[in-house]
PDB file of C-alpha atoms in Angstrom:
ATOM      1  CA  MET A   1     165.550  71.468 139.951  1.00 62.00           C
ATOM      2  CA  ASN A   2     167.958  73.807 141.734  1.00 81.00           C
ATOM      3  CA  ALA A   3     166.815  75.029 145.106  1.00 84.00           C
ATOM      4  CA  HIS A   4     166.689  78.746 145.931  1.00 95.00           C
ATOM      5  CA  PRO A   5     169.974  79.900 147.496  1.00 95.00           C
ATOM      6  CA  MET A   6     168.180  80.724 150.783  1.00 96.00           C
ATOM      7  CA  HIS A   7     166.714  77.210 151.079  1.00 97.00           C
ATOM      8  CA  PRO A   8     169.775  75.606 152.729  1.00 97.00           C
ATOM      9  CA  PHE A   9     169.719  78.340 155.355  1.00 98.00           C
ATOM     10  CA  LEU A  10     166.000  77.602 155.979  1.00 98.00           C
ATOM     11  CA  ALA A  11     166.790  73.917 156.326  1.00 98.00           C
ATOM     12  CA  ARG A  12     169.637  74.565 158.814  1.00 98.00           C
ATOM     13  CA  ALA A  13     167.452  76.871 160.883  1.00 98.00           C
ATOM     14  CA  ALA A  14     164.674  74.254 160.957  1.00 98.00           C
ATOM     15  CA  SER A  15     167.226  71.533 161.976  1.00 98.00           C
ATOM     16  CA  ALA A  16     168.504  73.739 164.821  1.00 98.00           C
ATOM     17  CA  ALA A  17     164.874  74.388 165.967  1.00 98.00           C
ATOM     18  CA  ALA A  18     164.017  70.701 165.912  1.00 98.00           C
ATOM     19  CA  ASP A  19     167.140  69.965 168.001  1.00 98.00           C
ATOM     20  CA  VAL A  20     165.969  72.557 170.612  1.00 98.00           C
ATOM     21  CA  ALA A  21     162.472  70.985 170.753  1.00 98.00           C
ATOM     22  CA  ALA A  22     163.961  67.564 171.305  1.00 98.00           C
ATOM     23  CA  SER A  23     165.958  68.982 174.322  1.00 97.00           C
ATOM     24  CA  VAL A  24     162.819  70.273 176.112  1.00 97.00           C
ATOM     25  CA  PRO A  25     162.367  67.982 179.123  1.00 95.00           C
ATOM     26  CA  ALA A  26     159.042  66.296 179.815  1.00 92.00           C
ATOM     27  CA  GLY A  27     157.236  67.712 182.792  1.00 89.00           C
ATOM     28  CA  LEU A  28     158.485  71.222 182.060  1.00 89.00           C
ATOM     29  CA  PRO A  29     156.261  73.711 183.977  1.00 93.00           C
ATOM     30  CA  LEU A  30     154.324  75.401 181.230  1.00 95.00           C
ATOM     31  CA  ASP A  31     153.736  78.567 183.306  1.00 95.00           C
ATOM     32  CA  ALA A  32     157.493  79.231 183.684  1.00 93.00           C
ATOM     33  CA  PRO A  33     158.830  82.628 182.505  1.00 95.00           C
ATOM     34  CA  THR A  34     160.697  82.959 179.206  1.00 96.00           C
ATOM     35  CA  PRO A  35     162.962  85.645 177.655  1.00 95.00           C
ATOM     36  CA  CYS A  36     159.784  86.819 175.793  1.00 92.00           C
ATOM     37  CA  THR A  37     158.112  88.658 178.641  1.00 87.00           C
ATOM     38  CA  GLU A  38     154.656  88.456 177.002  1.00 89.00           C
ATOM     39  CA  PHE A  39     154.811  84.653 176.801  1.00 95.00           C
ATOM     40  CA  ASP A  40     155.013  81.974 179.450  1.00 96.00           C
ATOM     41  CA  THR A  41     156.476  78.602 178.339  1.00 96.00           C
ATOM     42  CA  ARG A  42     153.176  77.297 177.048  1.00 97.00           C
ATOM     43  CA  ALA A  43     152.412  80.400 174.962  1.00 97.00           C
ATOM     44  CA  LEU A  44     155.935  80.521 173.638  1.00 97.00           C
ATOM     45  CA  ILE A  45     156.009  76.860 172.576  1.00 98.00           C
ATOM     46  CA  ASN A  46     152.559  77.149 170.953  1.00 98.00           C
ATOM     47  CA  HIS A  47     153.505  80.401 169.090  1.00 96.00           C
ATOM     48  CA  TRP A  48     156.818  78.848 167.945  1.00 97.00           C
ATOM     49  CA  VAL A  49     155.319  75.579 166.775  1.00 98.00           C
ATOM     50  CA  LEU A  50     152.347  77.237 165.021  1.00 98.00           C
ATOM     51  CA  TYR A  51     154.286  79.904 163.032  1.00 96.00           C
ATOM     52  CA  SER A  52     157.674  78.355 162.463  1.00 97.00           C
ATOM     53  CA  SER A  53     156.459  74.971 161.196  1.00 98.00           C
ATOM     54  CA  HIS A  54     152.763  75.069 160.275  1.00 98.00           C
ATOM     55  CA  GLY A  55     152.949  78.732 159.245  1.00 96.00           C
ATOM     56  CA  LEU A  56     156.162  77.945 157.294  1.00 97.00           C
ATOM     57  CA  GLU A  57     154.386  75.299 155.195  1.00 97.00           C
ATOM     58  CA  HIS A  58     151.147  77.314 154.847  1.00 96.00           C
ATOM     59  CA  ARG A  59     153.043  80.336 153.581  1.00 96.00           C
ATOM     60  CA  ALA A  60     154.820  78.243 150.903  1.00 97.00           C
ATOM     61  CA  ARG A  61     151.468  76.864 149.801  1.00 96.00           C
ATOM     62  CA  ARG A  62     149.773  80.301 149.962  1.00 96.00           C
ATOM     63  CA  VAL A  63     146.937  79.082 152.203  1.00 94.00           C
ATOM     64  CA  GLU A  64     145.643  80.399 155.531  1.00 92.00           C
ATOM     65  CA  LEU A  65     146.308  78.702 158.824  1.00 93.00           C
ATOM     66  CA  PRO A  66     143.044  76.953 159.829  1.00 94.00           C
ATOM     67  CA  GLU A  67     141.464  77.925 163.135  1.00 95.00           C
ATOM     68  CA  GLU A  68     141.972  74.469 164.623  1.00 95.00           C
ATOM     69  CA  LEU A  69     145.748  74.975 164.314  1.00 96.00           C
ATOM     70  CA  SER A  70     145.673  78.532 165.618  1.00 95.00           C
ATOM     71  CA  SER A  71     143.879  77.580 168.743  1.00 96.00           C
ATOM     72  CA  ARG A  72     145.670  74.238 169.354  1.00 97.00           C
ATOM     73  CA  ASP A  73     147.633  73.744 172.609  1.00 98.00           C
ATOM     74  CA  PHE A  74     150.691  71.964 171.142  1.00 98.00           C
ATOM     75  CA  ALA A  75     152.611  72.175 174.379  1.00 97.00           C
ATOM     76  CA  ALA A  76     149.984  70.002 176.087  1.00 96.00           C
ATOM     77  CA  GLU A  77     150.575  67.129 173.650  1.00 96.00           C
ATOM     78  CA  ALA A  78     153.073  64.499 174.763  1.00 95.00           C
ATOM     79  CA  ASP A  79     154.509  64.046 171.259  1.00 96.00           C
ATOM     80  CA  TRP A  80     154.728  67.781 170.324  1.00 98.00           C
ATOM     81  CA  ARG A  81     158.551  67.560 169.976  1.00 98.00           C
ATOM     82  CA  SER A  82     158.557  64.791 167.347  1.00 98.00           C
ATOM     83  CA  ALA A  83     155.390  66.224 165.715  1.00 98.00           C
ATOM     84  CA  TYR A  84     157.162  69.566 165.406  1.00 98.00           C
ATOM     85  CA  ALA A  85     160.276  67.951 163.816  1.00 98.00           C
ATOM     86  CA  ALA A  86     158.091  66.080 161.283  1.00 98.00           C
ATOM     87  CA  GLN A  87     156.106  69.272 160.474  1.00 98.00           C
ATOM     88  CA  LEU A  88     159.380  71.203 159.974  1.00 98.00           C
ATOM     89  CA  GLU A  89     160.457  68.511 157.453  1.00 98.00           C
ATOM     90  CA  ARG A  90     157.201  68.980 155.538  1.00 98.00           C
ATOM     91  CA  ALA A  91     157.558  72.741 155.632  1.00 98.00           C
ATOM     92  CA  VAL A  92     161.194  72.738 154.453  1.00 98.00           C
ATOM     93  CA  ALA A  93     160.195  70.315 151.609  1.00 97.00           C
ATOM     94  CA  ALA A  94     157.398  72.711 150.598  1.00 97.00           C
ATOM     95  CA  TRP A  95     160.019  75.508 150.106  1.00 98.00           C
ATOM     96  CA  ALA A  96     162.349  73.183 148.099  1.00 97.00           C
ATOM     97  CA  ASP A  97     160.508  74.223 144.852  1.00 95.00           C
ATOM     98  CA  PRO A  98     162.297  77.303 143.448  1.00 95.00           C
ATOM     99  CA  ALA A  99     158.878  78.589 142.193  1.00 96.00           C
ATOM    100  CA  VAL A 100     157.616  78.983 145.816  1.00 97.00           C
ATOM    101  CA  TRP A 101     160.235  81.718 146.324  1.00 97.00           C
ATOM    102  CA  GLU A 102     158.769  83.787 143.539  1.00 96.00           C
ATOM    103  CA  GLY A 103     155.964  86.314 143.813  1.00 96.00           C
ATOM    104  CA  ASP A 104     154.207  87.473 147.003  1.00 96.00           C
ATOM    105  CA  VAL A 105     152.672  85.953 150.029  1.00 94.00           C
ATOM    106  CA  ASP A 106     149.654  87.523 151.705  1.00 90.00           C
ATOM    107  CA  LEU A 107     150.601  88.645 155.217  1.00 82.00           C
ATOM    108  CA  GLY A 108     147.487  89.869 156.964  1.00 80.00           C
ATOM    109  CA  GLY A 109     146.122  91.534 153.824  1.00 83.00           C
ATOM    110  CA  ALA A 110     149.487  92.952 152.640  1.00 87.00           C
ATOM    111  CA  PRO A 111     151.466  91.294 149.836  1.00 93.00           C
ATOM    112  CA  VAL A 112     155.054  90.539 150.941  1.00 92.00           C
ATOM    113  CA  PRO A 113     157.720  89.014 148.668  1.00 96.00           C
ATOM    114  CA  ALA A 114     158.065  85.294 149.342  1.00 97.00           C
ATOM    115  CA  VAL A 115     161.804  85.646 149.926  1.00 97.00           C
ATOM    116  CA  GLY A 116     161.074  88.243 152.659  1.00 94.00           C
ATOM    117  CA  ILE A 117     158.546  85.855 154.334  1.00 94.00           C
ATOM    118  CA  ALA A 118     161.109  83.048 154.284  1.00 96.00           C
ATOM    119  CA  ARG A 119     163.716  85.317 155.822  1.00 95.00           C
ATOM    120  CA  MET A 120     161.323  86.325 158.610  1.00 93.00           C
ATOM    121  CA  LEU A 121     160.498  82.697 159.230  1.00 96.00           C
ATOM    122  CA  ILE A 122     164.190  81.819 159.511  1.00 97.00           C
ATOM    123  CA  LEU A 123     164.307  84.450 162.245  1.00 95.00           C
ATOM    124  CA  GLU A 124     161.224  82.954 163.866  1.00 95.00           C
ATOM    125  CA  LEU A 125     162.857  79.516 163.925  1.00 98.00           C
ATOM    126  CA  LEU A 126     166.106  80.823 165.420  1.00 98.00           C
ATOM    127  CA  LEU A 127     165.092  83.556 167.768  1.00 96.00           C
ATOM    128  CA  HIS A 128     162.177  81.712 169.318  1.00 96.00           C
ATOM    129  CA  GLY A 129     164.319  78.591 169.253  1.00 98.00           C
ATOM    130  CA  TRP A 130     166.885  80.446 171.387  1.00 98.00           C
ATOM    131  CA  ASP A 131     163.957  81.658 173.657  1.00 97.00           C
ATOM    132  CA  VAL A 132     162.829  78.047 174.157  1.00 97.00           C
ATOM    133  CA  ALA A 133     166.378  76.810 174.708  1.00 97.00           C
ATOM    134  CA  ARG A 134     167.154  79.489 177.279  1.00 97.00           C
ATOM    135  CA  THR A 135     163.861  78.769 179.108  1.00 96.00           C
ATOM    136  CA  VAL A 136     165.096  75.184 179.711  1.00 94.00           C
ATOM    137  CA  GLY A 137     168.683  76.209 180.434  1.00 94.00           C
ATOM    138  CA  GLY A 138     169.887  75.019 177.107  1.00 95.00           C
ATOM    139  CA  ARG A 139     171.295  76.511 173.816  1.00 95.00           C
ATOM    140  CA  ILE A 140     170.559  76.540 170.124  1.00 98.00           C
ATOM    141  CA  GLU A 141     173.361  75.598 167.765  1.00 97.00           C
ATOM    142  CA  VAL A 142     173.723  78.372 165.148  1.00 98.00           C
ATOM    143  CA  ASP A 143     176.775  78.278 162.887  1.00 96.00           C
ATOM    144  CA  GLU A 144     178.654  81.473 161.997  1.00 97.00           C
ATOM    145  CA  GLU A 145     177.154  81.846 158.479  1.00 97.00           C
ATOM    146  CA  LEU A 146     173.622  81.378 159.823  1.00 98.00           C
ATOM    147  CA  ALA A 147     174.320  83.853 162.720  1.00 98.00           C
ATOM    148  CA  LEU A 148     175.518  86.488 160.210  1.00 98.00           C
ATOM    149  CA  LEU A 149     172.350  85.945 158.161  1.00 98.00           C
ATOM    150  CA  ALA A 150     170.210  86.241 161.288  1.00 97.00           C
ATOM    151  CA  GLY A 151     171.893  89.572 162.174  1.00 96.00           C
ATOM    152  CA  GLU A 152     171.264  90.849 158.636  1.00 96.00           C
ATOM    153  CA  ILE A 153     167.566  89.858 158.801  1.00 95.00           C
ATOM    154  CA  VAL A 154     167.164  91.436 162.275  1.00 93.00           C
ATOM    155  CA  ALA A 155     168.653  94.717 160.930  1.00 91.00           C
ATOM    156  CA  GLU A 156     166.369  94.536 157.896  1.00 91.00           C
ATOM    157  CA  TYR A 157     163.174  94.130 159.876  1.00 86.00           C
ATOM    158  CA  THR A 158     163.932  95.882 163.185  1.00 81.00           C
ATOM    159  CA  GLU A 159     161.632  98.761 162.440  1.00 79.00           C
ATOM    160  CA  LEU A 160     158.775  96.533 161.427  1.00 74.00           C
ATOM    161  CA  TYR A 161     159.068  94.205 164.427  1.00 75.00           C
ATOM    162  CA  ARG A 162     159.413  97.097 166.920  1.00 73.00           C
ATOM    163  CA  GLN A 163     156.257  98.638 165.452  1.00 71.00           C
ATOM    164  CA  TYR A 164     154.316  95.452 166.456  1.00 70.00           C
ATOM    165  CA  GLU A 165     156.288  95.014 169.774  1.00 66.00           C
ATOM    166  CA  GLY A 166     158.048  91.900 168.398  1.00 70.00           C
ATOM    167  CA  PHE A 167     161.452  93.355 169.340  1.00 77.00           C
ATOM    168  CA  ALA A 168     162.515  95.308 172.444  1.00 77.00           C
ATOM    169  CA  GLU A 169     165.174  97.963 172.387  1.00 81.00           C
ATOM    170  CA  SER A 170     168.600  96.483 171.541  1.00 86.00           C
ATOM    171  CA  VAL A 171     170.863  95.233 174.344  1.00 88.00           C
ATOM    172  CA  ALA A 172     174.434  96.662 174.670  1.00 91.00           C
ATOM    173  CA  LEU A 173     177.217  94.081 174.224  1.00 92.00           C
ATOM    174  CA  PRO A 174     181.033  94.085 174.403  1.00 90.00           C
ATOM    175  CA  GLN A 175     182.977  94.739 171.166  1.00 88.00           C
ATOM    176  CA  ASP A 176     184.090  91.076 170.921  1.00 92.00           C
ATOM    177  CA  ALA A 177     180.520  89.612 171.090  1.00 95.00           C
ATOM    178  CA  SER A 178     179.815  86.799 168.710  1.00 97.00           C
ATOM    179  CA  ALA A 179     177.695  87.324 165.529  1.00 97.00           C
ATOM    180  CA  TRP A 180     174.911  85.286 167.126  1.00 97.00           C
ATOM    181  CA  ASP A 181     174.985  87.263 170.354  1.00 97.00           C
ATOM    182  CA  ARG A 182     174.884  90.460 168.289  1.00 96.00           C
ATOM    183  CA  ALA A 183     171.856  89.256 166.348  1.00 96.00           C
ATOM    184  CA  LEU A 184     170.103  88.367 169.647  1.00 96.00           C
ATOM    185  CA  ALA A 185     171.002  91.735 171.226  1.00 94.00           C
ATOM    186  CA  ALA A 186     169.813  93.660 168.153  1.00 92.00           C
ATOM    187  CA  SER A 187     166.446  91.906 168.464  1.00 92.00           C
ATOM    188  CA  GLY A 188     166.178  93.107 172.133  1.00 90.00           C
ATOM    189  CA  ARG A 189     167.243  89.796 173.655  1.00 93.00           C
ATOM    190  CA  ASP A 190     169.904  89.586 176.414  1.00 94.00           C
ATOM    191  CA  PRO A 191     172.277  86.768 175.323  1.00 95.00           C
ATOM    192  CA  HIS A 192     172.993  86.108 179.005  1.00 93.00           C
ATOM    193  CA  TRP A 193     169.323  85.729 180.085  1.00 95.00           C
ATOM    194  CA  LYS A 194     168.742  82.836 182.492  1.00 91.00           C
ATOM    195  CA  ALA A 195     165.544  81.258 183.643  1.00 86.00           C
TER     196      ALA A 195
END
């Protein structure tokens, strides 16, 4: 069984996100501000864990997220970092079957091609991974190929994300900015944001 060509990118994004989670210190103030102005640290971690790991697996399996997951306070759980990494492994494994990448996935009543959903979830892993990393003064490791893909996906979905206030207006950068910084800026994030 040959994996879909996007699957390795998904696996790399998930690995980068798991590394960020592992770097979040215990005792982090959960009311601290984040680069996502609508989220404090608790809300950001809960959103990221829910959609980029549980949502990732549920989309592959074409099942709805149960209410107990949607309302769960992951950030309050002492083992959320390791639980997130384990859930990411399950989610990436669920996408290993090439058949999962075929057809549509229901997204709030609208059918969206599975490949498009996976691409959006790669963005969810990386962009919110960066948000969490910056909140704790760290960084997310994104290789050049993954950064270029992220930039491509941001460009593809900018209009949709802005419509739902998921992206702010793009941030101006110097000409020599890296591919990753350009992807961040195009999504409305300031690559130089500090807590």
